[in-house]
Short mmCIF file of C-alpha atoms in Angstrom, two decimals:
data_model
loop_
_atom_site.label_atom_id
_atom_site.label_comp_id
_atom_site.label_asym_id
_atom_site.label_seq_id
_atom_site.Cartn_x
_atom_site.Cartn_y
_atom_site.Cartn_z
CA UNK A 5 67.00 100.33 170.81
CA UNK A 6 64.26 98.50 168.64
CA UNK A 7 64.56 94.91 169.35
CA UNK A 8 61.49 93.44 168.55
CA UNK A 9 60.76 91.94 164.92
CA UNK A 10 57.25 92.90 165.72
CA UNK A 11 57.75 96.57 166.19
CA UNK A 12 54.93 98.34 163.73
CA UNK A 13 58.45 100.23 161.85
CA UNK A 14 59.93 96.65 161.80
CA UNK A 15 57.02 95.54 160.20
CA UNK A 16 56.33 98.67 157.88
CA UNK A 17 60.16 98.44 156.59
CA UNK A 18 59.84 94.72 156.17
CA UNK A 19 56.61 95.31 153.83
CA UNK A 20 59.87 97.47 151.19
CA UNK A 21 60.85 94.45 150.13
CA UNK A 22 58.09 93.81 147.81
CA UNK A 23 57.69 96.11 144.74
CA UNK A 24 53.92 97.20 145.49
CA UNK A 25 54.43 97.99 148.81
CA UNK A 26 57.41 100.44 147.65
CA UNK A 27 55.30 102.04 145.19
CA UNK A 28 52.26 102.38 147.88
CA UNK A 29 54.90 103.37 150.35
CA UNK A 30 56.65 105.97 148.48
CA UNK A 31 60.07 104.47 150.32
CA UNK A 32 62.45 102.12 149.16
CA UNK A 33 65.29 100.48 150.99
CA UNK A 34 69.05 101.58 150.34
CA UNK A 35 71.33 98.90 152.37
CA UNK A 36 74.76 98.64 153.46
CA UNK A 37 77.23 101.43 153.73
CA UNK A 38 78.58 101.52 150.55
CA UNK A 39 75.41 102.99 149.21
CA UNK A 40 74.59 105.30 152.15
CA UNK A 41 77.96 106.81 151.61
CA UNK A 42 77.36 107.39 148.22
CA UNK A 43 73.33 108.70 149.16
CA UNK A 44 75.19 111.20 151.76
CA UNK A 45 78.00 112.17 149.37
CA UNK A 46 74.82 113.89 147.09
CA UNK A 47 73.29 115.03 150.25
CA UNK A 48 70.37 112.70 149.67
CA UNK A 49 67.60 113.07 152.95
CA UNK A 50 67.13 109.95 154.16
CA UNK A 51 63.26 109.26 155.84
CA UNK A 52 64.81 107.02 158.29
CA UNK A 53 68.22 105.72 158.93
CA UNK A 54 68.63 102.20 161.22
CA UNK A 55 71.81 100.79 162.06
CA UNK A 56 73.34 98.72 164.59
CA UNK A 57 75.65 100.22 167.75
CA UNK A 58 78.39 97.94 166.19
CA UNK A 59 78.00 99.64 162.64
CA UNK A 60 78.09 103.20 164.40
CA UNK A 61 81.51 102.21 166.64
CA UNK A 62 83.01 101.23 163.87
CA UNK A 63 81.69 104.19 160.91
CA UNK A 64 81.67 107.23 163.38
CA UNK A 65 82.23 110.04 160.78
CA UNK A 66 79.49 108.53 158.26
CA UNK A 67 76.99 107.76 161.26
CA UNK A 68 77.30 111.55 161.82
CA UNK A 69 77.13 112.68 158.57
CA UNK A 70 73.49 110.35 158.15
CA UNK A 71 72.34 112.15 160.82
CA UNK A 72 72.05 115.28 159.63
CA UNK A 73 70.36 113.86 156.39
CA UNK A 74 68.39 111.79 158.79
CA UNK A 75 64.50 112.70 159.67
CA UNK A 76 64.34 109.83 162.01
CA UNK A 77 67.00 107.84 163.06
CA UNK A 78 66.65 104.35 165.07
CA UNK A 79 69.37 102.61 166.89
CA UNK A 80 68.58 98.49 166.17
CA UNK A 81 69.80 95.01 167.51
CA UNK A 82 71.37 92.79 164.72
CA UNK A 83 68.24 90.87 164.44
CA UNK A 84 65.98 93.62 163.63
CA UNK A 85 68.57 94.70 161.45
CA UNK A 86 68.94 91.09 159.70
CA UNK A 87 64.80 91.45 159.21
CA UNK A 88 64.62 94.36 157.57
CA UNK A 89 67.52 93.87 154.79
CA UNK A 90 67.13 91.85 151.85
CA UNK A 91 70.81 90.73 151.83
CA UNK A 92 71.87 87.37 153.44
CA UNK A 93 74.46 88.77 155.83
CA UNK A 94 74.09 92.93 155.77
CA UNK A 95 76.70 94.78 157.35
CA UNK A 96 74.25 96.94 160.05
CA UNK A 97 72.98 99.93 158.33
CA UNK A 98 69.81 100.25 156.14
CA UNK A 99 68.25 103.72 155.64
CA UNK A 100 64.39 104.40 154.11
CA UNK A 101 65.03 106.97 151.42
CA UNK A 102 61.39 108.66 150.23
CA UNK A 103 60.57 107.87 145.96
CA UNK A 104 61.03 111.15 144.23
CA UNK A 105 60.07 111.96 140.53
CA UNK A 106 63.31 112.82 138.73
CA UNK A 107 63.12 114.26 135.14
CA UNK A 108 64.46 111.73 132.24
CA UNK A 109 67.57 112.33 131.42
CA UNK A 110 68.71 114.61 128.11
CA UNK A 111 71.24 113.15 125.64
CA UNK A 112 73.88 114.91 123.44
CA UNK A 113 76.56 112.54 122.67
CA UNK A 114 76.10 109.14 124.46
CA UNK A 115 73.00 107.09 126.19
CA UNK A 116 71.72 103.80 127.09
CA UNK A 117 68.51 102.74 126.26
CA UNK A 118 66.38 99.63 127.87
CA UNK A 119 63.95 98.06 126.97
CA UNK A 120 61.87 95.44 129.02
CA UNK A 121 64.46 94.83 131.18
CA UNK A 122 63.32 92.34 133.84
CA UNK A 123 66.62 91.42 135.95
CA UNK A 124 67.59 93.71 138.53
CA UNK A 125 71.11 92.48 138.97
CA UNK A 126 71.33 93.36 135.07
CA UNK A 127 69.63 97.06 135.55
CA UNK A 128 72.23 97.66 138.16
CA UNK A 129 75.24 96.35 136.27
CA UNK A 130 74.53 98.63 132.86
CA UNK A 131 73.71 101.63 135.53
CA UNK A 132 77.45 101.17 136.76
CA UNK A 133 78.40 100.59 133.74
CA UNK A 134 76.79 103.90 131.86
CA UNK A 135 78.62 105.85 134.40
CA UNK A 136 81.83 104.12 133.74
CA UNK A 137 81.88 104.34 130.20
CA UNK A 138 81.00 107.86 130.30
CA UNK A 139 77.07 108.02 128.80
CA UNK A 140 75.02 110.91 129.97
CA UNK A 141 72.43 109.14 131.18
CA UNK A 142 70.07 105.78 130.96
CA UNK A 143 66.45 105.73 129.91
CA UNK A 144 64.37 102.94 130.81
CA UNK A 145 60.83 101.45 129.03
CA UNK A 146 58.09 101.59 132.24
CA UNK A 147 57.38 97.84 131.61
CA UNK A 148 61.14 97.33 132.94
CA UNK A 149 62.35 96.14 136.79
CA UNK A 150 62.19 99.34 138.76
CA UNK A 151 65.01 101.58 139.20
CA UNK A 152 64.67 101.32 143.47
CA UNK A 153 64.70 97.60 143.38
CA UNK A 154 67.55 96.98 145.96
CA UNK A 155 69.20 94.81 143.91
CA UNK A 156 69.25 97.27 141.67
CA UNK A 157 70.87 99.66 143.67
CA UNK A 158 73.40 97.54 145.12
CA UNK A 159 74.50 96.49 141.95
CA UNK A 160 74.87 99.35 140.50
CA UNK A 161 77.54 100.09 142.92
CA UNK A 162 76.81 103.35 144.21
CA UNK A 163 76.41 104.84 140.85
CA UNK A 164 72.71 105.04 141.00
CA UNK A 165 72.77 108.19 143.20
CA UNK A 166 74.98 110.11 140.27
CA UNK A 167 73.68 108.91 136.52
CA UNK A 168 70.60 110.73 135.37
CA UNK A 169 67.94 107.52 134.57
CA UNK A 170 64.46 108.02 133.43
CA UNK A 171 61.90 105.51 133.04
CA UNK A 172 59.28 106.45 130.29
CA UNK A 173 56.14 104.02 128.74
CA UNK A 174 56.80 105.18 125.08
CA UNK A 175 60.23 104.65 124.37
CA UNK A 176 59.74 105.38 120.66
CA UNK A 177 58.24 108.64 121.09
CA UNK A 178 60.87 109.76 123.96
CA UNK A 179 63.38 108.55 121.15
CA UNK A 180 62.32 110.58 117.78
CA UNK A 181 63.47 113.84 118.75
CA UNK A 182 67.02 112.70 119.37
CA UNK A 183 66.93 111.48 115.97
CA UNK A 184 65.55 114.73 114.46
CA UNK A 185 67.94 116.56 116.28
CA UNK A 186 71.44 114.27 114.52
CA UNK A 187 71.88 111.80 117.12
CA UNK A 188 72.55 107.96 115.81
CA UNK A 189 69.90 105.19 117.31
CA UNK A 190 72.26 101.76 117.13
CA UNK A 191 70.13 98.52 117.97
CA UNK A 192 71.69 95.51 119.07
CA UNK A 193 70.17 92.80 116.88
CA UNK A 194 70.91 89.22 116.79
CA UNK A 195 70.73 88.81 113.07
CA UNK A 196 72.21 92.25 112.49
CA UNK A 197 74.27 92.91 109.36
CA UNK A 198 76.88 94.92 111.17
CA UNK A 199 79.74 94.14 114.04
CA UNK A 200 79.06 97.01 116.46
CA UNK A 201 82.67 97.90 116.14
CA UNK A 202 81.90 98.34 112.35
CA UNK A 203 79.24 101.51 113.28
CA UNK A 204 80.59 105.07 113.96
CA UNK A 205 80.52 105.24 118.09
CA UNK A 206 82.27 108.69 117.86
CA UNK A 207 79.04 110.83 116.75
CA UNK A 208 76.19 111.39 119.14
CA UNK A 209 74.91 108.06 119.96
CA UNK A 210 71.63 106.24 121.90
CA UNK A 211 72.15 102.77 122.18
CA UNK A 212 68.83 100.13 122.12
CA UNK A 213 69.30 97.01 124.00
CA UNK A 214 66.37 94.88 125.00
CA UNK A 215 64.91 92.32 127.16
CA UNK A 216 67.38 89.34 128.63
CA UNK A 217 65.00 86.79 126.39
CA UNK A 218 63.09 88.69 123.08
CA UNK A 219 65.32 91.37 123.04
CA UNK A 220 64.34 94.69 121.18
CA UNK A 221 60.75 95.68 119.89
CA UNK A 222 60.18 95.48 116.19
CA UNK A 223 59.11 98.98 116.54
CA UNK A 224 61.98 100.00 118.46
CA UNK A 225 64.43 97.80 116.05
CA UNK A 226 62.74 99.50 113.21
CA UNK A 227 63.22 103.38 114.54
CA UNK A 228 67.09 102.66 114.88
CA UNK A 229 69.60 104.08 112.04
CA UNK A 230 71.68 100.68 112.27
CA UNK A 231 71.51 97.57 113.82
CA UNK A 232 74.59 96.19 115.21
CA UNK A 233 75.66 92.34 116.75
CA UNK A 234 78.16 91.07 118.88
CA UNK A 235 79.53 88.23 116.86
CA UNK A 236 79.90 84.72 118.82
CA UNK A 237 81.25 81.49 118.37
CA UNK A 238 78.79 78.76 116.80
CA UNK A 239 77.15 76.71 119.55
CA UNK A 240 76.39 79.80 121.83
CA UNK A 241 72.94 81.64 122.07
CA UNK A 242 73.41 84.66 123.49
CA UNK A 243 75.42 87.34 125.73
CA UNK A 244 73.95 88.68 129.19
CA UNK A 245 72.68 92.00 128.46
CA UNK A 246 74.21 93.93 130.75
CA UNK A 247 77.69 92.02 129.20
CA UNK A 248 76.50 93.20 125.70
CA UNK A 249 76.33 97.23 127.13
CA UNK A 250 79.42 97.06 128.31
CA UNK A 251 81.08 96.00 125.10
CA UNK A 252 78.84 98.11 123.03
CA UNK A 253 80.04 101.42 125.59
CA UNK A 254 83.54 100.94 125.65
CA UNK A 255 83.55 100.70 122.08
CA UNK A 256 81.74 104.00 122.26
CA UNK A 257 84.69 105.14 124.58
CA UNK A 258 87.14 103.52 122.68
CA UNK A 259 86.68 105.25 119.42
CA UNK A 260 86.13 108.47 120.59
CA UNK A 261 89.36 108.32 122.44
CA UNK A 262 91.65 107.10 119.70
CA UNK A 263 89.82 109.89 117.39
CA UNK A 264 91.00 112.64 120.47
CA UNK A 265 94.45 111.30 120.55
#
């Protein structure tokens, strides 16, 4: 059992916590078994699994399961545990799951797309949401919190491991041949003319959202077809992002569901 919170692995996992390191690293932290269940359930390998003996009494099947995924596997006391998770209070397993280049996802009827987005508890939320609402996939601008942020992947709520996400540094580009091809770019503008429940949702959609305080590009605002709002009350700024996706998605879902039925 590793006990000591100067152990060189301690130490090395510790380092995950910081961006740079996970880049240099090639590793990034996945924490609590809610998310290892949901690594294992896509038969993700896993570089190193710890976890306390109390974790492993208690999720015998799972433990098993990581294992086999597992290429090293460490049994740890709570303390080393407690020093190697970036949660307050973590529930005694944290694996090390190796970076791997994924291709961006490809749209036909419905996507996200972020720009600048710099909160990770935001990232995580639309990720959950995407997958909720039904879009194919999320793509990302590279200037944007990374996708392996572990608040990113705990709030996305075990939903990370199954929507396709792509991170690319020329959103514009990535964007034009959806838009030769017949799919609809909506941007969600401020000072928009249009309600987004005013726009068509039931064609093949990509819907632009930007960052938490300038929101979209003018470049990117310019590309899109339409520009849409989310009208508020007089007195309040702004919505949370991640709140604006979800209205702007279920909208999406919405119409396209009335139009089946």
């Amino acid at each position: 059992m590793l006990t000591s919170l100067q152990n060189p692995l301690v130490k090395q996992i510790k380092k995950l916590h910081q961006t740079k390191e996970r880049q240099q690293q090639q590793l990034f932290l996945l924490e609590g078994t809610h998310l290892l269940e949901a690594a294992v359930t896509v038969d993700r390998p896993l570089a190193i699994l710890c976890y306390t003996i109390a974790w492993q009494t208690k999720h015998a099947a799972l433990s098993e399961q990581a294992h086999q995924l597992a290429a090293r596997v460490e049994l740890v006391s709570t303390d080393v545990l407690r020093s190697i998770a970036t949660t307050v209070e973590p529930d005694g397993v944290v694996a090390i799951i190796e970076r791997t280049s994924t291709p961006e996802p490809t749209f036909s009827s419905l996507g996200l797309v972020l720009e600048t987005i710099q909160d990770p508890g935001n990232l995580g939320t639309m990720i959950r949401t995407a997958a909720a609402a039904g879009a194919e996939g999320l793509l990302l601008s590279a200037d944007s919190v990374d996708f392996d942020h572990p608040k990113v992947l705990r709030s996305s709520a075990g939903q990370w491991f199954k929507l396709p996400m792509g991170m690319n540094a020329d959103l514009q580009s990535a964007l034009q041949p959806y838009q030769q091809q017949g799919m609809q770019i909506i941007a969600a503008v401020p000072t928009a003319p249009l309600t987004y429940w005013q726009v068509d949702l039931r064609q093949p959609t990509l819907i632009l959202l930007g960052n938490e305080g300038a929101g979209l590009s003018p470049a990117l605002t310019a590309l899109a077809d339409k520009q849409v709002t989310i009208p508020l009350n007089p007195g309040v700024e702004s919505l949370n992002v991640a709140i604006a996706a979800a209205l702007i998605l279920y909208e999406a879902k919405r119409q396209r569901r009335a139009d089946n039925s």
